[in-house]
Coordinates of C-alpha atoms in Angstrom, one line a residue:
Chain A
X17 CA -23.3 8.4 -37.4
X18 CA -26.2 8.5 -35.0
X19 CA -28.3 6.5 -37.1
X20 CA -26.3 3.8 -35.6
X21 CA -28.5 4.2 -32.2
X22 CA -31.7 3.3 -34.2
X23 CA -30.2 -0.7 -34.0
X24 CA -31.0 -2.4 -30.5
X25 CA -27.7 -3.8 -31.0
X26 CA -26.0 -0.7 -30.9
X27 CA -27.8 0.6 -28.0
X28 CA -27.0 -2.4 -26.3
X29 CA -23.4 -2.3 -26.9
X30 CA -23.3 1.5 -26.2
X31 CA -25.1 0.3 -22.5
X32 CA -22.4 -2.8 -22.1
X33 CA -19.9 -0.5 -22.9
X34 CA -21.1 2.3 -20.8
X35 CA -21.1 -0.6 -17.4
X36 CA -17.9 -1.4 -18.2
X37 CA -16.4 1.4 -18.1
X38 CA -17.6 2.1 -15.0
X39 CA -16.7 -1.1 -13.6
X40 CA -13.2 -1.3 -14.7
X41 CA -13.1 2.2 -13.7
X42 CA -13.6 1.7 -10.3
X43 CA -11.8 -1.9 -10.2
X44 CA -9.1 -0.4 -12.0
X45 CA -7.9 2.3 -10.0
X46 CA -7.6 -0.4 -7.2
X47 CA -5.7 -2.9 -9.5
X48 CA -3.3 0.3 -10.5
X49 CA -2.7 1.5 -7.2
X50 CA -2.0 -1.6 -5.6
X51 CA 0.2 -2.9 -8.5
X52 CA -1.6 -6.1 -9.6
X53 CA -2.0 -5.5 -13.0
X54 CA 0.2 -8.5 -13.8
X55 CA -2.4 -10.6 -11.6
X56 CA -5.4 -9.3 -13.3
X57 CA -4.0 -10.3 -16.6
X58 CA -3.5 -13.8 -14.6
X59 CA -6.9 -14.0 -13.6
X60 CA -8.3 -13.1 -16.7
X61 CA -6.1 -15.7 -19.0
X62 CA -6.4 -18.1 -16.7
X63 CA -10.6 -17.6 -16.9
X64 CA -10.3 -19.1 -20.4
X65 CA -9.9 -22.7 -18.4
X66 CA -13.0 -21.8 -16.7
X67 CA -14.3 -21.0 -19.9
X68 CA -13.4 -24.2 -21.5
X69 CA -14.3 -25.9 -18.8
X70 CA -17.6 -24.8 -19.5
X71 CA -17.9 -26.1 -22.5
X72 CA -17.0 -29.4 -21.9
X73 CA -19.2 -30.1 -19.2
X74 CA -22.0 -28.0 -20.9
X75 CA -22.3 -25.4 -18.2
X76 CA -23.3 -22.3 -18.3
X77 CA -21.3 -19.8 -18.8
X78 CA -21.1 -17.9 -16.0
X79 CA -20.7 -20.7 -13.3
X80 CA -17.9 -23.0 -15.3
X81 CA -16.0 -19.3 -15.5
X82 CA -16.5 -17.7 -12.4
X83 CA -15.7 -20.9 -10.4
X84 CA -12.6 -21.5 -12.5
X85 CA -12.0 -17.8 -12.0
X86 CA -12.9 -17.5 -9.0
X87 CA -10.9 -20.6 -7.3
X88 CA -7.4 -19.2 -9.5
X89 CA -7.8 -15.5 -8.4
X90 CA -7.8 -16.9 -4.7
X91 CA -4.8 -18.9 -5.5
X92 CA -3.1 -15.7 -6.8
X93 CA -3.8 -13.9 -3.6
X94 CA -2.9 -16.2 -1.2
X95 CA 0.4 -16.3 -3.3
X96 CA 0.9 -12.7 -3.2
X97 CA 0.3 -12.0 0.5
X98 CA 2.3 -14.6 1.4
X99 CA 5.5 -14.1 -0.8
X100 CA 5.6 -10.4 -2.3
X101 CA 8.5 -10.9 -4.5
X102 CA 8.0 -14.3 -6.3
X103 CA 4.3 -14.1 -7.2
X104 CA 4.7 -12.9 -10.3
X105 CA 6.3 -16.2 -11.5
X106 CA 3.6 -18.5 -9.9
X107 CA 0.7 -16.4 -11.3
X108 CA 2.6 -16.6 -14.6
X109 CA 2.3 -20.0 -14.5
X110 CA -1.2 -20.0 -13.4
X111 CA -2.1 -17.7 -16.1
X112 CA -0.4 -20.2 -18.7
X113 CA -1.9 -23.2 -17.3
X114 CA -5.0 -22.1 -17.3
X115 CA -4.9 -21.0 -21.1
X116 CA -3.8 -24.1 -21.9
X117 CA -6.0 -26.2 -19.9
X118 CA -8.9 -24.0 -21.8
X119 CA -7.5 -24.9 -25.1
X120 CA -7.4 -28.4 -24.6
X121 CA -10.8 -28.7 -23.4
X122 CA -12.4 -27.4 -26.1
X123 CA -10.4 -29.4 -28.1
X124 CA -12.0 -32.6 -26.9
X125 CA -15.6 -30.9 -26.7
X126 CA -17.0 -32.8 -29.6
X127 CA -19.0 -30.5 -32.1
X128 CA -18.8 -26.7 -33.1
X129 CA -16.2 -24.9 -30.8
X130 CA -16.0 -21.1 -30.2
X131 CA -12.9 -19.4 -31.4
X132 CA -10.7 -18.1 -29.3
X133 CA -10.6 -14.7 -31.2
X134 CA -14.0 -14.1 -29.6
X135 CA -13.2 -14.8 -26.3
X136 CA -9.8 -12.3 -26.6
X137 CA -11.5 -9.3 -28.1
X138 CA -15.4 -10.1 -26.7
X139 CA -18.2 -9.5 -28.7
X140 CA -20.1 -6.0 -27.6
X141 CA -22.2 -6.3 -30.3
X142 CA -24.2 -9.4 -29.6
X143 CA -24.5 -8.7 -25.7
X144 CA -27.8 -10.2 -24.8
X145 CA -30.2 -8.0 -23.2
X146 CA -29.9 -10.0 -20.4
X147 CA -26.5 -9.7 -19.8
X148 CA -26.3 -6.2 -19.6
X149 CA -28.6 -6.5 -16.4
X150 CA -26.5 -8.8 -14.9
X151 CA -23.8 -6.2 -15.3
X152 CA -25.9 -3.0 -14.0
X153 CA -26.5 -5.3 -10.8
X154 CA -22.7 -6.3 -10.7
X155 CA -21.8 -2.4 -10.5
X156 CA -24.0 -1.8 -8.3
X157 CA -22.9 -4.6 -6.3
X158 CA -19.1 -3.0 -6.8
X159 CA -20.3 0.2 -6.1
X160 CA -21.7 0.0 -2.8
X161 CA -19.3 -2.5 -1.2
X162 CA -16.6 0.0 -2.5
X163 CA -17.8 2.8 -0.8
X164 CA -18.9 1.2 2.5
X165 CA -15.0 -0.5 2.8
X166 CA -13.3 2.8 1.1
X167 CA -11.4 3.8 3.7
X168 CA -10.2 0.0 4.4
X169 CA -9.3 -0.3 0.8
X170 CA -7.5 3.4 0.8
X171 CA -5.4 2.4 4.0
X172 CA -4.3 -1.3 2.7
X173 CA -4.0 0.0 -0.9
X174 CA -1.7 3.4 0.6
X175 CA -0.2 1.5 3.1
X176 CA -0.6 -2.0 4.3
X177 CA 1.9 -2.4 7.1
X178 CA -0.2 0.9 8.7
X179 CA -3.3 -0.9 8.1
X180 CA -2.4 -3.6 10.0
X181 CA -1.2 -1.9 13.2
X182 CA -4.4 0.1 13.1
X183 CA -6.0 -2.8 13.4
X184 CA -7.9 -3.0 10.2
X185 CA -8.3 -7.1 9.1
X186 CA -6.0 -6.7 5.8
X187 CA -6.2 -10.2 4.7
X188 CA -10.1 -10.4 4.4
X189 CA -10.4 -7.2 3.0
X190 CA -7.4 -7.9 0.3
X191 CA -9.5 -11.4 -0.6
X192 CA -12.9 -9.3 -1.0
X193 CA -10.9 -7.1 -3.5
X194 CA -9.5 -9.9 -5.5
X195 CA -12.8 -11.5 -5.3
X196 CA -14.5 -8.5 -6.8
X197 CA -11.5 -8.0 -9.3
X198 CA -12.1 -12.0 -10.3
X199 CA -15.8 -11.3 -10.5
X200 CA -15.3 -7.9 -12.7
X201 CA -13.0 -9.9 -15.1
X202 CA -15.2 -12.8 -15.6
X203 CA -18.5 -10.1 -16.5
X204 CA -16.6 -8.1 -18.7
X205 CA -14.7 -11.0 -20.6
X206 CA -18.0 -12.1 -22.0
X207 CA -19.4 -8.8 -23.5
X208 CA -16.2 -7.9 -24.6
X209 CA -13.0 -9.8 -24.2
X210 CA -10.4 -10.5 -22.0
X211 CA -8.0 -7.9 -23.5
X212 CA -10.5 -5.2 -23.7
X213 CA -10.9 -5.7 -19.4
X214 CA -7.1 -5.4 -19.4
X215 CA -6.6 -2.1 -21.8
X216 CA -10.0 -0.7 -19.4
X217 CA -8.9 -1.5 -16.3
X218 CA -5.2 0.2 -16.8
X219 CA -5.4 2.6 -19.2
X220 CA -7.8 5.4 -18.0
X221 CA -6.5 4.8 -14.1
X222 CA -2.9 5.0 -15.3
X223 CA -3.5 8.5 -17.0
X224 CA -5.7 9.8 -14.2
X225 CA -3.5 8.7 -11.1
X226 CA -0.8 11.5 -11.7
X227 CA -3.5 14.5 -11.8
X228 CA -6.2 12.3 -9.1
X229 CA -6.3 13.6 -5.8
X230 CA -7.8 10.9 -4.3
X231 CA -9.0 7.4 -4.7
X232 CA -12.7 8.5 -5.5
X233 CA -11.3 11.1 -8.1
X234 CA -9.5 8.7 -9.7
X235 CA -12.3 6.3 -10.2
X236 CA -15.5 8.8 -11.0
X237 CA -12.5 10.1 -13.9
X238 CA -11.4 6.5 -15.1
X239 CA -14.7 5.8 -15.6
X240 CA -15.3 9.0 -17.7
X241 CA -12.2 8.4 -19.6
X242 CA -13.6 4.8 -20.5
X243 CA -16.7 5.8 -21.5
X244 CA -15.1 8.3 -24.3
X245 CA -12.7 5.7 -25.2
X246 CA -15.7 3.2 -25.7
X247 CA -17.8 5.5 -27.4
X248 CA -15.5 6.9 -30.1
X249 CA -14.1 3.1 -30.1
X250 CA -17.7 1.9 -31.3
X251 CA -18.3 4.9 -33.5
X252 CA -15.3 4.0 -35.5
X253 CA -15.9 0.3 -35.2
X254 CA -19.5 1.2 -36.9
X255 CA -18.2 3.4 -39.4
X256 CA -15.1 1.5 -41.0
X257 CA -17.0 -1.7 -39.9
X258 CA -14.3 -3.2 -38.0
X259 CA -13.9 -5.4 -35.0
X260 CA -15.1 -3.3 -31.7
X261 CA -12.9 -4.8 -29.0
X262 CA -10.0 -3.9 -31.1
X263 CA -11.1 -0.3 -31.8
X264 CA -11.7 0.3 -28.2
X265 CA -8.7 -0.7 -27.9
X266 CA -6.7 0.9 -30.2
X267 CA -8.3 4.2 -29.8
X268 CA -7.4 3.3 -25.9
X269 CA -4.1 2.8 -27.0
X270 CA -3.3 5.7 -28.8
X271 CA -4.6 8.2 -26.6
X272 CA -2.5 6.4 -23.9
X273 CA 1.0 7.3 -25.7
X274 CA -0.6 11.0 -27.3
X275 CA -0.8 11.4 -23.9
X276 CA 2.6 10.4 -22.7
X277 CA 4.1 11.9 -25.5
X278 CA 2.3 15.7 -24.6
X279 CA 3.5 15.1 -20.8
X280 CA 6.7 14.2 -22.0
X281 CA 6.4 17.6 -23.9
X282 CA 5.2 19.6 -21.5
X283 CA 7.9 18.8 -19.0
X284 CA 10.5 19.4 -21.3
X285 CA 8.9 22.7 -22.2
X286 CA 8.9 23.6 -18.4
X287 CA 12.6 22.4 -17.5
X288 CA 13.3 24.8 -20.5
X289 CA 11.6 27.8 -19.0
X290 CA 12.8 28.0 -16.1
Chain B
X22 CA -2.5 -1.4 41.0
X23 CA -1.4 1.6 38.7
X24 CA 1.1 0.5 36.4
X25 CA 2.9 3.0 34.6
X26 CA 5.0 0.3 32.7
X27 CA 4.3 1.6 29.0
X28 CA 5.9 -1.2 27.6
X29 CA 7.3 -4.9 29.3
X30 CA 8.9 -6.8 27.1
X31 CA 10.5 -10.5 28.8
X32 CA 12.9 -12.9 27.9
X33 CA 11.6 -12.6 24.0
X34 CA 13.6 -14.9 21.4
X35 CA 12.9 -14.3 17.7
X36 CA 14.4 -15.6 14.3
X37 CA 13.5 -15.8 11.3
X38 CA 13.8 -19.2 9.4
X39 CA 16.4 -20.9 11.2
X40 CA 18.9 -18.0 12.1
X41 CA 18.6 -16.1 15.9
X42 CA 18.0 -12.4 15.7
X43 CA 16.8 -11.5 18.7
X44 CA 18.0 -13.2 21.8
X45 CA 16.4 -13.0 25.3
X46 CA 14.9 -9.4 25.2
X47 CA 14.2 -7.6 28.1
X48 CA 13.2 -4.4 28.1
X49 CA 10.6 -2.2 30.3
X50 CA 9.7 1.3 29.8
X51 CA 8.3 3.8 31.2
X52 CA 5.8 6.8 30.9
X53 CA 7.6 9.7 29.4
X54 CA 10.5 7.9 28.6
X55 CA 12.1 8.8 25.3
X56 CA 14.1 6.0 24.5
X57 CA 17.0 5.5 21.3
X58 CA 17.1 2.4 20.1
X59 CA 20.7 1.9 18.6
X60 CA 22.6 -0.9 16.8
X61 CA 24.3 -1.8 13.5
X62 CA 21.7 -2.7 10.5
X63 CA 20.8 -6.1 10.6
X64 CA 21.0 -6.1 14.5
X65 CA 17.2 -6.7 14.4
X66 CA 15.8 -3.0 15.2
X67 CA 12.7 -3.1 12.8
X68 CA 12.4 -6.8 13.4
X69 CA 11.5 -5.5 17.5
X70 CA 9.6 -2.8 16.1
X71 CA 7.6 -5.0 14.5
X72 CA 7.4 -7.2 17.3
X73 CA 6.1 -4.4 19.3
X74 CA 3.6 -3.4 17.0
X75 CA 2.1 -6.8 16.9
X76 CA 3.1 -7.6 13.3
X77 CA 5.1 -10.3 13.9
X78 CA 4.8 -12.8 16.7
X79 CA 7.9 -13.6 19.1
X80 CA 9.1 -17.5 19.7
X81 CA 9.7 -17.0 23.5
X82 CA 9.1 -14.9 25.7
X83 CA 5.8 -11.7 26.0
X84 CA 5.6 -8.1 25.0
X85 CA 3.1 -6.3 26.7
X86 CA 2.1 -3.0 25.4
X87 CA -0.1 -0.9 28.1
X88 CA -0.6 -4.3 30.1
X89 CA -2.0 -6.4 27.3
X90 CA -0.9 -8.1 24.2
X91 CA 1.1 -6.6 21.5
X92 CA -1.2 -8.0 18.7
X93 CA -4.2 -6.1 20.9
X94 CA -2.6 -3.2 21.6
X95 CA -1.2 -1.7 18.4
X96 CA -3.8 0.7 17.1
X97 CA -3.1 2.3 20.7
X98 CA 0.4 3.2 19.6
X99 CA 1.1 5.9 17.1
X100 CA 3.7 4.6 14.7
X101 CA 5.9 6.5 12.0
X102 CA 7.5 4.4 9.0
X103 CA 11.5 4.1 8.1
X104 CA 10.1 4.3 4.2
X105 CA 8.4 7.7 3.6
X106 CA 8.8 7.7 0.1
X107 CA 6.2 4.6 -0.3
X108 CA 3.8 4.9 -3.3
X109 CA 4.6 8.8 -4.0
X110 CA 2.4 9.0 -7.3
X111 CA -0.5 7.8 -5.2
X112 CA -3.5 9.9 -5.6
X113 CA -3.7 10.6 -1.7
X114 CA -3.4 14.3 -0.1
X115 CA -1.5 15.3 2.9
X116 CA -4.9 15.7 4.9
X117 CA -6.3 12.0 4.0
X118 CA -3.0 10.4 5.0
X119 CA -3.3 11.9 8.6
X120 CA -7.0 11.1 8.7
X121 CA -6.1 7.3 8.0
X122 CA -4.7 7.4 11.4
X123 CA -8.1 7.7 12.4
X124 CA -9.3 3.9 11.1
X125 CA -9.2 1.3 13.8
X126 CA -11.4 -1.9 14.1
X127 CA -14.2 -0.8 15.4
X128 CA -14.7 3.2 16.0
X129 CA -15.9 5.4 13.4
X130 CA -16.0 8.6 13.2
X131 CA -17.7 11.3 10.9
X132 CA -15.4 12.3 8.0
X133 CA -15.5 15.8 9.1
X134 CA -14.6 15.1 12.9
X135 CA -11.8 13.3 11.5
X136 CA -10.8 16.4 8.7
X137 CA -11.0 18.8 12.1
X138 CA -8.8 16.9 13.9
X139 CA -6.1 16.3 11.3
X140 CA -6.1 19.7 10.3
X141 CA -5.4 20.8 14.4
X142 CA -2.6 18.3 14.4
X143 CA -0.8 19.8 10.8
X144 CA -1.4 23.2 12.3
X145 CA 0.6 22.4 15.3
X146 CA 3.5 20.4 13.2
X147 CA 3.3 24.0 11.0
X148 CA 1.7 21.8 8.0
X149 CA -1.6 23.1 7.7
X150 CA -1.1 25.2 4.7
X151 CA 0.2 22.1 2.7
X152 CA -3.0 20.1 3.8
X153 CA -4.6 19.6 0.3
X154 CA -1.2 19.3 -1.5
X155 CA -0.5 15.6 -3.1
X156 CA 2.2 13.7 -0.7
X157 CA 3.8 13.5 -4.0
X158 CA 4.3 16.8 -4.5
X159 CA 6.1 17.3 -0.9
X160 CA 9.7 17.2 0.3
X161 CA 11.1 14.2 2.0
X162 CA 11.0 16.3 5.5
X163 CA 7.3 17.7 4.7
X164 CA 6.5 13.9 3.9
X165 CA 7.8 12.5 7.4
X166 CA 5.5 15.4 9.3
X167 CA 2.5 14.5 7.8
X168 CA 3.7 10.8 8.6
X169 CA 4.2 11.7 12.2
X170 CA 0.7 13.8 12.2
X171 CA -0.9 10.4 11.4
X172 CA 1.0 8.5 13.9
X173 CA -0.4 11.3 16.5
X174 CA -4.0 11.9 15.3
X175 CA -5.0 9.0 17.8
X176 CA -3.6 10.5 20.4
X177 CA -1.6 7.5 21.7
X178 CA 1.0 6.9 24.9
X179 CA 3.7 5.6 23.2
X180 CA 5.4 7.2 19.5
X181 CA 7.3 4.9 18.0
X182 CA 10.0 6.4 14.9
X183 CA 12.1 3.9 12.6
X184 CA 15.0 5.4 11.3
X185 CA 13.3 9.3 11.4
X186 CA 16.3 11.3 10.4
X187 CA 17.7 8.9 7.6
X188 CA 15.8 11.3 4.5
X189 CA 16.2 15.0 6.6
X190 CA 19.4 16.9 6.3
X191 CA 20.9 18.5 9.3
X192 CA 19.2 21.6 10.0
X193 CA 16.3 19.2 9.3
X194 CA 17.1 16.6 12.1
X195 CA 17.7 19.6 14.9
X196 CA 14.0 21.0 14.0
X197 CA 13.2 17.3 13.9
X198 CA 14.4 16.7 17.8
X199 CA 13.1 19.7 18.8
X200 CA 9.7 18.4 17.6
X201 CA 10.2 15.5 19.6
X202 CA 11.4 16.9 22.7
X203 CA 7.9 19.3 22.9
X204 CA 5.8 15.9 22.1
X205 CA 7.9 13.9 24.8
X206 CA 6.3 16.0 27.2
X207 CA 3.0 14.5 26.5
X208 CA 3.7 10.7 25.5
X209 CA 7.0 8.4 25.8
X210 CA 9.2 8.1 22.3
X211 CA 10.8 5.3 21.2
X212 CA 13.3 6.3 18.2
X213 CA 14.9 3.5 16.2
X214 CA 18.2 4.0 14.5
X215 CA 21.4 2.6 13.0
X216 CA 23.5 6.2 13.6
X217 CA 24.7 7.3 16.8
X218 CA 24.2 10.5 16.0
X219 CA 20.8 9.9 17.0
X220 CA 21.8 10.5 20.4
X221 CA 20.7 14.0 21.0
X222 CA 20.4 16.0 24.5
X223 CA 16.6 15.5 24.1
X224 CA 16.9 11.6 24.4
X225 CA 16.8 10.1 27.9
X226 CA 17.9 6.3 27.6
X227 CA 19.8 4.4 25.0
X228 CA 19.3 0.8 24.4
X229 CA 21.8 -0.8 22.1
X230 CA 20.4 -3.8 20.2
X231 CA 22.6 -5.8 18.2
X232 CA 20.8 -9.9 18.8
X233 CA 21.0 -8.7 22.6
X234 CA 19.8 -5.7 24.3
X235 CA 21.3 -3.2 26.4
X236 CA 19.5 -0.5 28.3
X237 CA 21.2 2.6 29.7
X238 CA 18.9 4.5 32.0
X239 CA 21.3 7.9 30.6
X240 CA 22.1 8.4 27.3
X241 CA 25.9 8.5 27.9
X242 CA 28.1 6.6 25.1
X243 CA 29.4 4.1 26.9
X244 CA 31.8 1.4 25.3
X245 CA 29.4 -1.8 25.1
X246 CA 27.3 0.8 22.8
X247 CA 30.6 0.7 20.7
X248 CA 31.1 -2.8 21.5
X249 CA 27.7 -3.6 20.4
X250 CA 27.7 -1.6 17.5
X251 CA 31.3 -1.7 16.2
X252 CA 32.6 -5.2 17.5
X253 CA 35.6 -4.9 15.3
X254 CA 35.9 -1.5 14.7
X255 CA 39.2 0.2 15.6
X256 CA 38.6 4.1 14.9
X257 CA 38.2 6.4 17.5
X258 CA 34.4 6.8 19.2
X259 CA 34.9 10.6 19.0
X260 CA 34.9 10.5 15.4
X261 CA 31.7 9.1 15.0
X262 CA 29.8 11.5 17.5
X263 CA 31.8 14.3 16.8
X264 CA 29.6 15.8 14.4
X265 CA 26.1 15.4 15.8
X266 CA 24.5 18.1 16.6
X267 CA 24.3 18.3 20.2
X268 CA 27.3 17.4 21.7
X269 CA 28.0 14.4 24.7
X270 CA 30.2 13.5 27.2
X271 CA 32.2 10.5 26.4
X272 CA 33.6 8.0 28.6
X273 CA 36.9 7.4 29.3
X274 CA 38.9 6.5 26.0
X275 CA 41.2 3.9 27.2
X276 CA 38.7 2.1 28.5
X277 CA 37.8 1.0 24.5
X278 CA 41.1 0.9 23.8
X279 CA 42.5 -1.8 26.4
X280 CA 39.6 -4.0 25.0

């Protein structure tokens, strides 16, 4: 199996999968506890207008998306500061919308037109070289604003109403997180699909937030957990030569419910004990 | 000029959308006051709260908190939430929740200054040895301490409580008031709730909020607290305060009942 590592390909996508993990870990854990993973999923459907858009007007990459992105996540914000309990239908929307506006787009893009399949489960194996420091500089970008605002973030994240009676400016700092989150998604869709960000960024933080003891802990061991589940994800993608977003995935997946089913377990075995 | 007015709040008018809830407030308080705040749900008690704290802005009228404006003044008041149960799988301890009382907009303190000084205000609330337990893994009454150590970890003039005793059983709510008589010697309290029995020995003014407000200097019953709390009620006052703990004189009975 390690002969795989002799490929620059695989190295690469070991690296890409290694930066994500660490991204979405640390995104993540801020999308979990502030319950927005339904807006996450709307920023990162909707990014597939962005991406069409893209192709249309033959833009790069990374500014049709991140604009597109970018400008939808904002909306998504905006709509769930201002009105708690109905965002979820307007984001809905915008995450439709935006799919559909994608579609379209690349339907009228005369010439040979990327499947959607590639754009859903990424493509880890052909991450440019380039890329992959675009990503290292994004983490570290994440990284450091994370830690000098952690305390902000832990407050509005815990509790907002607090925040703003200690005088902490909750609407800025909420946008920066969003904006980050919107940047994250867009990075990450590229090397490896916009259902991989979603399985990354909820999966590990889910698991970790009952046993985490505090916001940092549950990042540094999101990020961990990633990492395994991208690593034996690729391993088995090499070996049975099958589609890496999906085994990522899928081996994401599985430990997910193994692991609810032994808590599940384990609290039955308790009740019984005692 | 010294002014020991901890709070002034004149002729304030707020509603939301189109409908009134609060109508011409006045209310001044003092230093060392401790203050219930008393009136039927709906009768706008967190909405002035939240006035107070600067969270919400009124239509008419000003609210000044230590002689400047509420939206200024907030961070200076030490506040302790109606909803303790907010976000209990949250990967926070007891000790980082009472250190958040610590962030404001522009000081900042080292993390261990911060750890030292939350861990002197558990000790005295008897918390200290539950400091590094999850808030998730605490009882609704352990949950509101830690709650009220991060209201106090500030050290500010004024505590304001919404609704403190709705998740604490009895023997719960006497420790409770006890707490808060020891603190009211230090720093004026402002307790919010929708129960009369609220109305402890310890509390030293009632005001009784239902779209108006009424302030009693004592903290005697008096029938416009009934009146404002029970417009169409029928059943005897003494019923209803009956089983607090600490027991009150009552006015006259047939003064309610020729109304």
């Amino acid at each position: 199996m390690f002969d795989a590592l002799q490929y620059e390909f695989m190295r690469n996508a070991i690296a890409c999968g290694l930066l994500t993990s660490i991204i979405c870990g640390i995104m993540g854990t801020l999308v979990v506890v502030n319950r927005i993973v339904f807006l996450s999923g709307g920023i990162a459907h909707a990014a597939y207008g962005g991406i069409g858009l893209a192709f249309f007007f033959r833009w790069p990459y990374l500014i049709g998306t991140l604009g597109f992105s970018f400008l939808s996540a904002m909306i998504m914000a905006a709509v769930s500061m201002k009105a708690k309990h109905r965002s979820d239908t307007i984001i809905g929307v915008i995450w439709a919308i935006g799919m559909a506006f994608g579609t379209i787009l690349i339907d009228l893009t005369p010439g040979y037109n990327a499947d959607l399949m590639s754009y859903l489960f990424g493509s880890i194996l052909t991450v440019p070289r380039f890329d992959l420091y675009i990503m290292l500089g994004i983490a570290i970008l994440i990284s450091v604003i994370v830690t000098f605002f952690y305390n902000d973030l832990l407050a509005i994240s815990y509790d907002e109403e607090f925040a703003r009676i200690r005088g902490i400016p909750v609407v800025p700092i909420y946008f920066m997180m969003i904006g980050m989150l919107a940047l994250t998604i867009v990075m990450v869709i590229q090397a490896v699909g916009l259902l991989l960000v979603i399985a990354l960024l909820t999966i590990p933080p889910f698991i970790l937030e009952k046993y985490a003891k505090s916001l940092v802990q549950m990042m540094v061991g999101s990020s961990l957990l990633g990492m395994i589940f991208t690593l034996i994800g690729l391993g088995l993608s090499y070996r049975f030569n099958l589609t890496s977003g999906a085994c990522i995935i899928m081996v994401a997946g599985g430990f997910f419910f193994v692991f609810l089913l032994f808590e599940q377990v384990f609290i039955y075995l308790q009740q019984n004990r005692s | 000029m010294i002014n020991d007015n901890i709070l002034e709040i004149n002729d304030v008018f707020f509603g939301y959308n189109r409908q009134v809830v609060l109508e011409n407030i006045n209310l001044t308080i003092r230093e060392f006051d401790f203050v219930a705040m008393i009136g039927p749900n709906g009768g706008g008690k967190t909405t002035l709260l939240k006035l107070i704290l600067g969270l919400l802005k009124p239509h008419k009228g000003t609210i000044r908190v230590f002689g400047s404006p509420a939206q200024k003044a907030s961070h200076f008041i030490g506040y302790v939430p109606q909803n303790i149960h907010i976000n209990v799988n949250f990967p926070i301890t007891a000790l980082d929740v009472v250190c958040m009382g610590k962030l404001g907009p522009e000081k900042k303190n080292s993390r261990n200054m911060d750890r030292d000084d939350a861990l002197t205000i558990l000790e005295k609330l008897s918390m200290s040895a539950y400091a590094n337990r999850k808030m998730g893994e605490l009882s609704g009454g352990q949950r509101q301490r830690v709650f009220i150590a991060r209201a106090l970890i500030s050290n500010p003039k004024l505590l304001l409580l919404d609704e403190p005793t709705a998740s604490i059983d009895s023997k719960g709510q006497s420790e409770f008031y006890d707490l808060l008589k020891q603190l009211n010697q230090e720093l004026t309290i402002i307790v919010v709730s929708h129960d009369l029995l609220v109305i402890s020995s310890h509390v030293k003014s009632v005001a009784c909020l239902n779209r108006r407000l009424f302030y009693h200097a004592q903290s005697e019953i008096t029938s416009c607290m009934f009146d404002s709390m029970y417009p169409n009620s029928e059943c005897c006052p003494v019923e209803m305060v009956a089983h607090g703990l600490p027991h009150r004189v009552l006015q006259n009975h047939h003064k309610i009942e020729n109304e």
